[in-house]
Amino acid sequence: MSPTMIPRALQPGAKIALISPSARLNHEIPAALARGVDLISSRGYQVVEIYHGPDTGVQSGIANRLAELRAAFSDPSVSVVWATIGGSTFTELLPALLADTELHEVIRAHPKIVVGYSDITGLHWFLYSLGLRTFYGPGIFPELGEPRAAEKEAYETSALGFCVQHVFRAMTDPTPIGAIARSPTYAPNPARIFTDPDSTERPRLVPNPGWTWLRSGKAQGRLFGGCLTVMVRLGGVRAIAPDWKGRIVFLETAMADNDEGKGNPLFRVQAAVADLIAQGVFEEAAGLVVGRPFGYNTAEMRESYMQVIRDLLCEGRLASTNAFPILFGVDIGHTTPMVTLPYDGLAVLDSERDEFAIIESVVQA
């Protein structure tokens, strides 16, 4: 891996480029896109949407997305490259991206802030292989496209307000992030815009059950991870798979494929964690952070998910060879709202102090 490149903090009036390197929903939910653009613009930033329109087939989709990525990274006036949403097709782009040494040099010459989650895990891993620090944080769909409350107090306590506060804190402030924030509430249901694109209904929020330490301990290490099922796929791409030694691994899970508001079924979660174990991810890991899993909305469901982690990582061989601390229930990934985590940022876990914190600067002044 190349030496770490830390992007410059987002400056007032800077340009932010929106890209869609996996799912292509810009033309399907334009009202939510407009709300996201308006929100970013209202904070004083320029916004450019780099989107060549609906794809006409697999190869045209690959060509469109590659061209959009190259345009975003090649424009020296762009400070942030922000993914609108995840999906399931980013890996289609990897062979061409890995072979494009000219683009690699462009990225290294002008390191930008990059934000996204879910399938955008693949973009993060690719960019990290070039040495660029990026951010696992909210997309435009559905996070920043959520309808805004008109009242200041209602906005500040909303899921949208939480997402916006923490993603812009990560991008603009060169001081260490410190303690990872905890939202007092979360949304148990999928965003309405995916079934009703014109919906202006804000998410229903319920009390957040909070963090649970599945294994105690104290650790320090650099963060790396992403969406669990995507991580499993990327582990076979040797050119971008990281060295996991000393890492604080973070992972989280998406909704089920049927898109009915259910979480990934336990058998898939168990298989994916077992895959990571077989790939050696946890052999010398320093710690593990697990996001609050989408769709697991009762105490019994959350306990069943936690038990999968315990069965695989807190019992058996790893329990005696590398008993690292494990924290469950953090606001990351497919949950509303979410915090923003810096890839390769130096973090600490301390169960005795109930602490998960970023202890170094993640952008340059």
mmCIF file of C-alpha atoms in Angstrom:
data_model
loop_
_atom_site.group_PDB
_atom_site.id
_atom_site.type_symbol
_atom_site.label_atom_id
_atom_site.label_comp_id
_atom_site.label_asym_id
_atom_site.label_seq_id
_atom_site.Cartn_x
_atom_site.Cartn_y
_atom_site.Cartn_z
ATOM 1 C CA MET A 1 0.000 0.000 0.000
ATOM 2 C CA SER A 2 1.111 3.565 -0.731
ATOM 3 C CA PRO A 3 1.843 6.028 2.101
ATOM 4 C CA THR A 4 -1.352 7.447 3.631
ATOM 5 C CA MET A 5 -2.701 10.590 1.989
ATOM 6 C CA ILE A 6 -4.837 12.680 4.323
ATOM 7 C CA PRO A 7 -7.189 15.008 2.415
ATOM 8 C CA ARG A 8 -7.469 18.676 3.244
ATOM 9 C CA ALA A 9 -10.370 19.756 5.431
ATOM 10 C CA LEU A 10 -13.414 20.941 3.509
ATOM 11 C CA GLN A 11 -13.210 24.708 3.075
ATOM 12 C CA PRO A 12 -16.110 27.215 2.956
ATOM 13 C CA GLY A 13 -17.562 27.519 -0.533
ATOM 14 C CA ALA A 14 -15.794 24.405 -1.838
ATOM 15 C CA LYS A 15 -17.217 22.173 -4.580
ATOM 16 C CA ILE A 16 -18.792 18.814 -3.791
ATOM 17 C CA ALA A 17 -19.362 16.282 -6.582
ATOM 18 C CA LEU A 18 -22.168 13.724 -6.325
ATOM 19 C CA ILE A 19 -21.516 10.386 -8.044
ATOM 20 C CA SER A 20 -23.434 7.106 -8.377
ATOM 21 C CA PRO A 21 -20.850 4.345 -8.928
ATOM 22 C CA SER A 22 -23.191 1.490 -7.946
ATOM 23 C CA ALA A 23 -27.003 1.876 -7.940
ATOM 24 C CA ARG A 24 -28.407 4.451 -10.404
ATOM 25 C CA LEU A 25 -31.373 6.156 -8.745
ATOM 26 C CA ASN A 26 -30.819 9.836 -9.534
ATOM 27 C CA HIS A 27 -33.589 9.863 -12.150
ATOM 28 C CA GLU A 28 -35.934 7.679 -10.080
ATOM 29 C CA ILE A 29 -36.113 9.750 -6.880
ATOM 30 C CA PRO A 30 -35.390 13.317 -8.084
ATOM 31 C CA ALA A 31 -37.227 14.993 -5.187
ATOM 32 C CA ALA A 32 -34.917 13.391 -2.618
ATOM 33 C CA LEU A 33 -31.886 14.255 -4.739
ATOM 34 C CA ALA A 34 -33.028 17.879 -4.909
ATOM 35 C CA ARG A 35 -33.438 17.999 -1.132
ATOM 36 C CA GLY A 36 -29.918 16.626 -0.629
ATOM 37 C CA VAL A 37 -28.437 19.142 -3.059
ATOM 38 C CA ASP A 38 -30.352 21.969 -1.395
ATOM 39 C CA LEU A 39 -29.143 20.928 2.057
ATOM 40 C CA ILE A 40 -25.490 20.920 0.986
ATOM 41 C CA SER A 41 -25.912 24.196 -0.922
ATOM 42 C CA SER A 42 -27.574 25.820 2.090
ATOM 43 C CA ARG A 43 -24.329 25.303 4.003
ATOM 44 C CA GLY A 44 -22.496 27.423 1.437
ATOM 45 C CA TYR A 45 -20.985 24.711 -0.785
ATOM 46 C CA GLN A 46 -21.153 24.320 -4.534
ATOM 47 C CA VAL A 47 -22.728 21.063 -5.716
ATOM 48 C CA VAL A 48 -22.227 19.341 -9.051
ATOM 49 C CA GLU A 49 -24.076 16.155 -9.993
ATOM 50 C CA ILE A 50 -21.920 13.948 -12.218
ATOM 51 C CA TYR A 51 -24.430 11.553 -13.747
ATOM 52 C CA HIS A 52 -24.590 10.546 -17.389
ATOM 53 C CA GLY A 53 -28.148 9.323 -17.155
ATOM 54 C CA PRO A 54 -29.862 5.921 -17.048
ATOM 55 C CA ASP A 55 -27.816 3.000 -18.333
ATOM 56 C CA THR A 56 -28.930 0.962 -21.334
ATOM 57 C CA GLY A 57 -27.146 -2.255 -20.392
ATOM 58 C CA VAL A 58 -24.403 -3.759 -18.264
ATOM 59 C CA GLN A 59 -21.499 -2.489 -20.342
ATOM 60 C CA SER A 60 -22.985 0.971 -20.853
ATOM 61 C CA GLY A 61 -23.507 1.136 -17.090
ATOM 62 C CA ILE A 62 -19.893 0.235 -16.453
ATOM 63 C CA ALA A 63 -18.703 2.818 -18.993
ATOM 64 C CA ASN A 64 -20.941 5.531 -17.535
ATOM 65 C CA ARG A 65 -19.849 4.935 -13.964
ATOM 66 C CA LEU A 66 -16.154 4.781 -14.845
ATOM 67 C CA ALA A 67 -16.416 8.027 -16.807
ATOM 68 C CA GLU A 68 -18.202 9.727 -13.908
ATOM 69 C CA LEU A 69 -15.601 8.581 -11.390
ATOM 70 C CA ARG A 70 -12.778 9.792 -13.601
ATOM 71 C CA ALA A 71 -14.504 13.143 -14.086
ATOM 72 C CA ALA A 72 -14.980 13.643 -10.353
ATOM 73 C CA PHE A 73 -11.420 12.762 -9.402
ATOM 74 C CA SER A 74 -9.853 14.603 -12.345
ATOM 75 C CA ASP A 75 -11.532 17.947 -11.656
ATOM 76 C CA PRO A 76 -9.084 19.945 -9.487
ATOM 77 C CA SER A 77 -11.909 22.236 -8.343
ATOM 78 C CA VAL A 78 -13.734 19.345 -6.610
ATOM 79 C CA SER A 79 -12.927 18.909 -2.922
ATOM 80 C CA VAL A 80 -15.367 16.123 -2.013
ATOM 81 C CA VAL A 81 -16.567 13.100 -3.968
ATOM 82 C CA TRP A 82 -19.826 11.932 -2.369
ATOM 83 C CA ALA A 83 -21.669 8.749 -3.347
ATOM 84 C CA THR A 84 -25.423 9.147 -3.638
ATOM 85 C CA ILE A 85 -26.124 5.551 -2.551
ATOM 86 C CA GLY A 86 -24.661 2.044 -2.441
ATOM 87 C CA GLY A 87 -26.002 -0.888 -4.435
ATOM 88 C CA SER A 88 -24.529 -4.202 -5.550
ATOM 89 C CA THR A 89 -22.488 -3.562 -8.692
ATOM 90 C CA PHE A 90 -19.414 -1.537 -7.760
ATOM 91 C CA THR A 91 -17.061 -4.492 -8.188
ATOM 92 C CA GLU A 92 -17.834 -4.424 -11.935
ATOM 93 C CA LEU A 93 -15.630 -1.315 -12.056
ATOM 94 C CA LEU A 94 -12.617 -2.688 -10.197
ATOM 95 C CA PRO A 95 -10.694 -4.316 -13.082
ATOM 96 C CA ALA A 96 -10.677 -1.068 -15.056
ATOM 97 C CA LEU A 97 -9.950 1.081 -12.006
ATOM 98 C CA LEU A 98 -7.032 -1.105 -10.949
ATOM 99 C CA ALA A 99 -5.557 -0.925 -14.444
ATOM 100 C CA ASP A 100 -5.942 2.864 -14.807
ATOM 101 C CA THR A 101 -2.534 4.023 -13.594
ATOM 102 C CA GLU A 102 -3.145 7.501 -15.029
ATOM 103 C CA LEU A 103 -6.164 7.899 -12.751
ATOM 104 C CA HIS A 104 -4.104 6.613 -9.824
ATOM 105 C CA GLU A 105 -1.644 9.449 -10.337
ATOM 106 C CA VAL A 106 -4.472 11.984 -10.560
ATOM 107 C CA ILE A 107 -5.940 10.750 -7.271
ATOM 108 C CA ARG A 108 -2.547 10.922 -5.585
ATOM 109 C CA ALA A 109 -1.850 14.400 -6.958
ATOM 110 C CA HIS A 110 -5.163 15.836 -5.720
ATOM 111 C CA PRO A 111 -6.399 13.790 -2.722
ATOM 112 C CA LYS A 112 -10.076 14.455 -2.106
ATOM 113 C CA ILE A 113 -12.508 13.660 0.678
ATOM 114 C CA VAL A 114 -14.661 10.663 -0.319
ATOM 115 C CA VAL A 115 -17.895 9.731 1.487
ATOM 116 C CA GLY A 116 -20.257 6.766 1.137
ATOM 117 C CA TYR A 117 -21.256 3.432 2.617
ATOM 118 C CA SER A 118 -22.708 0.010 1.764
ATOM 119 C CA ASP A 119 -21.427 -1.117 -1.672
ATOM 120 C CA ILE A 120 -19.205 1.967 -1.666
ATOM 121 C CA THR A 121 -17.040 -0.138 0.649
ATOM 122 C CA GLY A 122 -15.414 -1.264 -2.614
ATOM 123 C CA LEU A 123 -14.503 2.298 -3.588
ATOM 124 C CA HIS A 124 -13.070 2.908 -0.124
ATOM 125 C CA TRP A 125 -10.906 -0.217 -0.319
ATOM 126 C CA PHE A 126 -9.690 0.674 -3.824
ATOM 127 C CA LEU A 127 -8.769 4.218 -2.777
ATOM 128 C CA TYR A 128 -7.054 2.973 0.379
ATOM 129 C CA SER A 129 -4.882 0.716 -1.801
ATOM 130 C CA LEU A 130 -3.656 3.961 -3.398
ATOM 131 C CA GLY A 131 -3.066 5.493 0.031
ATOM 132 C CA LEU A 132 -6.112 7.783 0.312
ATOM 133 C CA ARG A 133 -7.998 8.113 3.616
ATOM 134 C CA THR A 134 -11.766 8.142 3.039
ATOM 135 C CA PHE A 135 -14.982 8.255 5.122
ATOM 136 C CA TYR A 136 -17.687 5.678 5.789
ATOM 137 C CA GLY A 137 -20.676 7.960 6.103
ATOM 138 C CA PRO A 138 -24.159 8.844 4.841
ATOM 139 C CA GLY A 139 -25.317 8.980 1.248
ATOM 140 C CA ILE A 140 -27.715 11.345 -0.430
ATOM 141 C CA PHE A 141 -30.292 8.527 -0.602
ATOM 142 C CA PRO A 142 -31.856 8.249 1.840
ATOM 143 C CA GLU A 143 -29.882 10.152 4.495
ATOM 144 C CA LEU A 144 -29.395 13.687 3.157
ATOM 145 C CA GLY A 145 -32.538 13.430 1.046
ATOM 146 C CA GLU A 146 -34.727 13.138 4.134
ATOM 147 C CA PRO A 147 -37.354 15.909 4.376
ATOM 148 C CA ARG A 148 -36.206 18.629 6.741
ATOM 149 C CA ALA A 149 -38.142 19.860 9.752
ATOM 150 C CA ALA A 150 -38.839 23.581 9.509
ATOM 151 C CA GLU A 151 -38.294 24.233 13.209
ATOM 152 C CA LYS A 152 -34.660 24.479 14.306
ATOM 153 C CA GLU A 153 -35.162 22.390 17.440
ATOM 154 C CA ALA A 154 -36.952 19.624 15.515
ATOM 155 C CA TYR A 155 -34.209 19.570 12.861
ATOM 156 C CA GLU A 156 -31.402 19.393 15.408
ATOM 157 C CA THR A 157 -32.975 16.370 17.120
ATOM 158 C CA SER A 158 -33.869 14.615 13.852
ATOM 159 C CA ALA A 159 -32.038 11.742 12.198
ATOM 160 C CA LEU A 160 -31.084 14.107 9.387
ATOM 161 C CA GLY A 161 -29.643 16.644 11.825
ATOM 162 C CA PHE A 162 -27.519 13.943 13.471
ATOM 163 C CA CYS A 163 -26.152 12.677 10.132
ATOM 164 C CA VAL A 164 -25.379 16.159 8.859
ATOM 165 C CA GLN A 165 -23.701 17.298 12.070
ATOM 166 C CA HIS A 166 -21.317 14.370 12.207
ATOM 167 C CA VAL A 167 -20.423 14.022 8.531
ATOM 168 C CA PHE A 168 -19.573 17.724 8.218
ATOM 169 C CA ARG A 169 -17.702 17.604 11.538
ATOM 170 C CA ALA A 170 -15.532 14.825 10.109
ATOM 171 C CA MET A 171 -14.910 16.681 6.842
ATOM 172 C CA THR A 172 -14.305 20.206 8.115
ATOM 173 C CA ASP A 173 -12.586 20.007 11.504
ATOM 174 C CA PRO A 174 -8.892 18.995 11.593
ATOM 175 C CA THR A 175 -8.951 18.329 15.338
ATOM 176 C CA PRO A 176 -9.481 14.695 16.424
ATOM 177 C CA ILE A 177 -13.132 13.573 16.311
ATOM 178 C CA GLY A 178 -12.883 12.197 19.838
ATOM 179 C CA ALA A 179 -15.701 10.147 21.343
ATOM 180 C CA ILE A 180 -18.007 8.618 18.745
ATOM 181 C CA ALA A 181 -21.480 10.103 19.110
ATOM 182 C CA ARG A 182 -24.523 8.085 20.124
ATOM 183 C CA SER A 183 -27.936 8.957 18.782
ATOM 184 C CA PRO A 184 -30.693 8.716 21.424
ATOM 185 C CA THR A 185 -33.134 7.453 18.765
ATOM 186 C CA TYR A 186 -33.157 5.521 15.512
ATOM 187 C CA ALA A 187 -35.569 4.683 12.676
ATOM 188 C CA PRO A 188 -36.669 1.038 12.621
ATOM 189 C CA ASN A 189 -38.281 1.218 9.169
ATOM 190 C CA PRO A 190 -36.838 1.781 5.673
ATOM 191 C CA ALA A 191 -36.983 5.265 4.198
ATOM 192 C CA ARG A 192 -40.315 5.933 2.497
ATOM 193 C CA ILE A 193 -38.697 7.390 -0.625
ATOM 194 C CA PHE A 194 -37.805 3.892 -1.858
ATOM 195 C CA THR A 195 -41.475 2.914 -2.105
ATOM 196 C CA ASP A 196 -42.932 6.394 -2.593
ATOM 197 C CA PRO A 197 -40.350 8.651 -4.319
ATOM 198 C CA ASP A 198 -42.395 11.784 -3.679
ATOM 199 C CA SER A 199 -42.902 11.120 0.023
ATOM 200 C CA THR A 200 -42.182 13.978 2.407
ATOM 201 C CA GLU A 201 -42.715 11.853 5.498
ATOM 202 C CA ARG A 202 -39.863 11.991 7.991
ATOM 203 C CA PRO A 203 -38.726 8.721 9.581
ATOM 204 C CA ARG A 204 -40.439 7.454 12.716
ATOM 205 C CA LEU A 205 -37.900 7.346 15.530
ATOM 206 C CA VAL A 206 -37.792 5.026 18.539
ATOM 207 C CA PRO A 207 -35.412 4.866 21.533
ATOM 208 C CA ASN A 208 -31.929 3.604 20.739
ATOM 209 C CA PRO A 209 -31.067 0.489 22.794
ATOM 210 C CA GLY A 210 -27.464 1.695 23.033
ATOM 211 C CA TRP A 211 -24.104 -0.057 23.014
ATOM 212 C CA THR A 212 -23.328 -3.557 24.307
ATOM 213 C CA TRP A 213 -19.830 -4.848 24.973
ATOM 214 C CA LEU A 214 -19.776 -8.473 23.779
ATOM 215 C CA ARG A 215 -16.230 -8.847 25.047
ATOM 216 C CA SER A 216 -14.401 -6.538 27.389
ATOM 217 C CA GLY A 217 -10.931 -5.126 26.953
ATOM 218 C CA LYS A 218 -8.926 -2.174 25.736
ATOM 219 C CA ALA A 219 -7.399 -1.686 22.289
ATOM 220 C CA GLN A 220 -5.886 0.868 19.977
ATOM 221 C CA GLY A 221 -5.699 0.457 16.222
ATOM 222 C CA ARG A 222 -6.539 1.875 12.817
ATOM 223 C CA LEU A 223 -10.107 1.488 11.579
ATOM 224 C CA PHE A 224 -10.973 -0.609 8.555
ATOM 225 C CA GLY A 225 -14.065 -2.452 7.416
ATOM 226 C CA GLY A 226 -17.420 -1.691 5.834
ATOM 227 C CA CYS A 227 -20.615 -3.522 4.924
ATOM 228 C CA LEU A 228 -20.203 -7.140 6.009
ATOM 229 C CA THR A 229 -21.404 -8.892 2.857
ATOM 230 C CA VAL A 230 -19.371 -6.543 0.650
ATOM 231 C CA MET A 231 -16.251 -7.107 2.754
ATOM 232 C CA VAL A 232 -16.558 -10.850 2.152
ATOM 233 C CA ARG A 233 -16.633 -10.322 -1.628
ATOM 234 C CA LEU A 234 -13.751 -7.866 -1.601
ATOM 235 C CA GLY A 235 -11.556 -10.174 0.456
ATOM 236 C CA GLY A 236 -10.837 -12.121 -2.711
ATOM 237 C CA VAL A 237 -9.555 -9.037 -4.574
ATOM 238 C CA ARG A 238 -5.918 -9.278 -3.578
ATOM 239 C CA ALA A 239 -4.977 -5.889 -5.019
ATOM 240 C CA ILE A 240 -7.141 -4.033 -2.510
ATOM 241 C CA ALA A 241 -7.498 -6.365 0.495
ATOM 242 C CA PRO A 242 -5.748 -4.702 3.463
ATOM 243 C CA ASP A 243 -3.346 -6.025 6.036
ATOM 244 C CA TRP A 244 -5.651 -6.613 9.008
ATOM 245 C CA LYS A 245 -2.902 -6.830 11.611
ATOM 246 C CA GLY A 246 -3.553 -4.445 14.501
ATOM 247 C CA ARG A 247 -6.805 -3.133 13.004
ATOM 248 C CA ILE A 248 -9.957 -2.178 14.797
ATOM 249 C CA VAL A 249 -12.364 -3.792 12.358
ATOM 250 C CA PHE A 250 -15.813 -2.274 11.855
ATOM 251 C CA LEU A 251 -18.699 -4.008 10.116
ATOM 252 C CA GLU A 252 -22.447 -3.602 9.667
ATOM 253 C CA THR A 253 -25.242 -5.244 7.703
ATOM 254 C CA ALA A 254 -27.808 -4.052 5.169
ATOM 255 C CA MET A 255 -31.489 -4.824 4.764
ATOM 256 C CA ALA A 256 -32.510 -8.140 3.230
ATOM 257 C CA ASP A 257 -32.532 -8.516 -0.534
ATOM 258 C CA ASN A 258 -36.325 -8.572 -0.687
ATOM 259 C CA ASP A 259 -36.352 -4.917 0.472
ATOM 260 C CA GLU A 260 -39.332 -5.512 2.777
ATOM 261 C CA GLY A 261 -37.779 -3.780 5.737
ATOM 262 C CA LYS A 262 -36.226 -6.913 7.171
ATOM 263 C CA GLY A 263 -32.600 -7.292 8.171
ATOM 264 C CA ASN A 264 -30.095 -9.698 6.720
ATOM 265 C CA PRO A 265 -31.100 -13.167 7.957
ATOM 266 C CA LEU A 266 -28.966 -14.671 10.682
ATOM 267 C CA PHE A 267 -27.697 -17.523 8.531
ATOM 268 C CA ARG A 268 -26.190 -15.005 6.116
ATOM 269 C CA VAL A 269 -24.662 -12.996 8.935
ATOM 270 C CA GLN A 270 -23.157 -16.148 10.418
ATOM 271 C CA ALA A 271 -21.801 -17.291 7.053
ATOM 272 C CA ALA A 272 -20.276 -13.888 6.295
ATOM 273 C CA VAL A 273 -18.555 -13.564 9.670
ATOM 274 C CA ALA A 274 -17.256 -17.122 9.258
ATOM 275 C CA ASP A 275 -15.923 -16.132 5.833
ATOM 276 C CA LEU A 276 -13.994 -13.225 7.361
ATOM 277 C CA ILE A 277 -12.585 -15.543 9.999
ATOM 278 C CA ALA A 278 -11.476 -17.977 7.297
ATOM 279 C CA GLN A 279 -9.847 -15.096 5.404
ATOM 280 C CA GLY A 280 -7.744 -14.338 8.483
ATOM 281 C CA VAL A 281 -9.315 -10.963 9.219
ATOM 282 C CA PHE A 282 -9.423 -11.507 12.981
ATOM 283 C CA GLU A 283 -6.180 -13.426 13.504
ATOM 284 C CA GLU A 284 -4.282 -10.342 14.659
ATOM 285 C CA ALA A 285 -7.062 -7.746 14.856
ATOM 286 C CA ALA A 286 -7.004 -5.305 17.769
ATOM 287 C CA GLY A 287 -10.766 -4.963 18.166
ATOM 288 C CA LEU A 288 -14.175 -5.149 16.527
ATOM 289 C CA VAL A 289 -17.024 -2.622 16.243
ATOM 290 C CA VAL A 290 -20.399 -3.916 15.026
ATOM 291 C CA GLY A 291 -23.050 -1.507 13.784
ATOM 292 C CA ARG A 292 -26.631 -1.667 15.001
ATOM 293 C CA PRO A 293 -28.078 -4.176 12.502
ATOM 294 C CA PHE A 294 -30.896 -3.007 10.297
ATOM 295 C CA GLY A 295 -34.183 -4.816 10.930
ATOM 296 C CA TYR A 296 -33.284 -6.237 14.345
ATOM 297 C CA ASN A 297 -35.735 -4.108 16.262
ATOM 298 C CA THR A 298 -36.572 -6.157 19.354
ATOM 299 C CA ALA A 299 -34.384 -7.156 22.274
ATOM 300 C CA GLU A 300 -34.790 -10.816 21.288
ATOM 301 C CA MET A 301 -33.725 -10.185 17.673
ATOM 302 C CA ARG A 302 -30.701 -8.171 18.741
ATOM 303 C CA GLU A 303 -29.720 -10.874 21.207
ATOM 304 C CA SER A 304 -29.850 -13.493 18.440
ATOM 305 C CA TYR A 305 -27.545 -11.352 16.292
ATOM 306 C CA MET A 306 -25.131 -10.774 19.164
ATOM 307 C CA GLN A 307 -25.100 -14.490 19.900
ATOM 308 C CA VAL A 308 -23.823 -15.196 16.384
ATOM 309 C CA ILE A 309 -20.863 -12.907 17.084
ATOM 310 C CA ARG A 310 -20.268 -14.520 20.461
ATOM 311 C CA ASP A 311 -20.472 -18.051 19.078
ATOM 312 C CA LEU A 312 -17.939 -17.359 16.332
ATOM 313 C CA LEU A 313 -15.540 -14.934 18.010
ATOM 314 C CA CYS A 314 -15.922 -15.313 21.779
ATOM 315 C CA GLU A 315 -15.779 -19.098 21.802
ATOM 316 C CA GLY A 316 -13.466 -21.574 20.094
ATOM 317 C CA ARG A 317 -9.939 -21.001 18.842
ATOM 318 C CA LEU A 318 -10.035 -17.203 18.481
ATOM 319 C CA ALA A 319 -11.241 -16.801 22.057
ATOM 320 C CA SER A 320 -7.937 -18.150 23.311
ATOM 321 C CA THR A 321 -5.580 -16.846 20.612
ATOM 322 C CA ASN A 322 -6.832 -13.259 20.183
ATOM 323 C CA ALA A 323 -9.472 -12.148 22.676
ATOM 324 C CA PHE A 324 -9.928 -8.581 21.403
ATOM 325 C CA PRO A 325 -12.695 -6.251 22.686
ATOM 326 C CA ILE A 326 -15.987 -6.325 20.765
ATOM 327 C CA LEU A 327 -18.502 -3.450 20.797
ATOM 328 C CA PHE A 328 -22.025 -3.905 19.383
ATOM 329 C CA GLY A 329 -24.750 -1.426 18.455
ATOM 330 C CA VAL A 330 -22.865 1.614 17.133
ATOM 331 C CA ASP A 331 -24.670 4.042 14.765
ATOM 332 C CA ILE A 332 -22.805 3.075 11.577
ATOM 333 C CA GLY A 333 -23.874 1.996 8.106
ATOM 334 C CA HIS A 334 -27.402 0.837 7.338
ATOM 335 C CA THR A 335 -29.070 2.556 10.230
ATOM 336 C CA THR A 336 -30.799 5.904 10.558
ATOM 337 C CA PRO A 337 -29.102 8.055 11.715
ATOM 338 C CA MET A 338 -25.424 7.246 11.355
ATOM 339 C CA VAL A 339 -22.054 8.617 12.379
ATOM 340 C CA THR A 340 -19.122 8.967 9.979
ATOM 341 C CA LEU A 341 -15.980 6.878 10.483
ATOM 342 C CA PRO A 342 -12.574 7.610 8.893
ATOM 343 C CA TYR A 343 -10.860 4.699 7.211
ATOM 344 C CA ASP A 344 -7.406 4.199 8.739
ATOM 345 C CA GLY A 345 -8.161 6.686 11.515
ATOM 346 C CA LEU A 346 -6.476 5.821 14.808
ATOM 347 C CA ALA A 347 -9.138 4.690 17.285
ATOM 348 C CA VAL A 348 -9.429 3.344 20.819
ATOM 349 C CA LEU A 349 -11.844 0.875 22.370
ATOM 350 C CA ASP A 350 -12.126 0.662 26.150
ATOM 351 C CA SER A 351 -14.956 -1.349 27.693
ATOM 352 C CA GLU A 352 -14.152 -0.218 31.229
ATOM 353 C CA ARG A 353 -14.674 3.408 30.210
ATOM 354 C CA ASP A 354 -17.437 2.541 27.704
ATOM 355 C CA GLU A 355 -15.351 4.364 25.109
ATOM 356 C CA PHE A 356 -15.027 4.290 21.334
ATOM 357 C CA ALA A 357 -13.084 7.303 20.086
ATOM 358 C CA ILE A 358 -10.981 8.653 17.199
ATOM 359 C CA ILE A 359 -7.791 10.071 18.699
ATOM 360 C CA GLU A 360 -6.033 11.706 15.741
ATOM 361 C CA SER A 361 -6.780 14.274 13.057
ATOM 362 C CA VAL A 362 -8.449 12.740 10.015
ATOM 363 C CA VAL A 363 -8.234 15.750 7.680
ATOM 364 C CA GLN A 364 -5.467 18.297 7.213
ATOM 365 C CA ALA A 365 -5.861 21.933 8.161
#
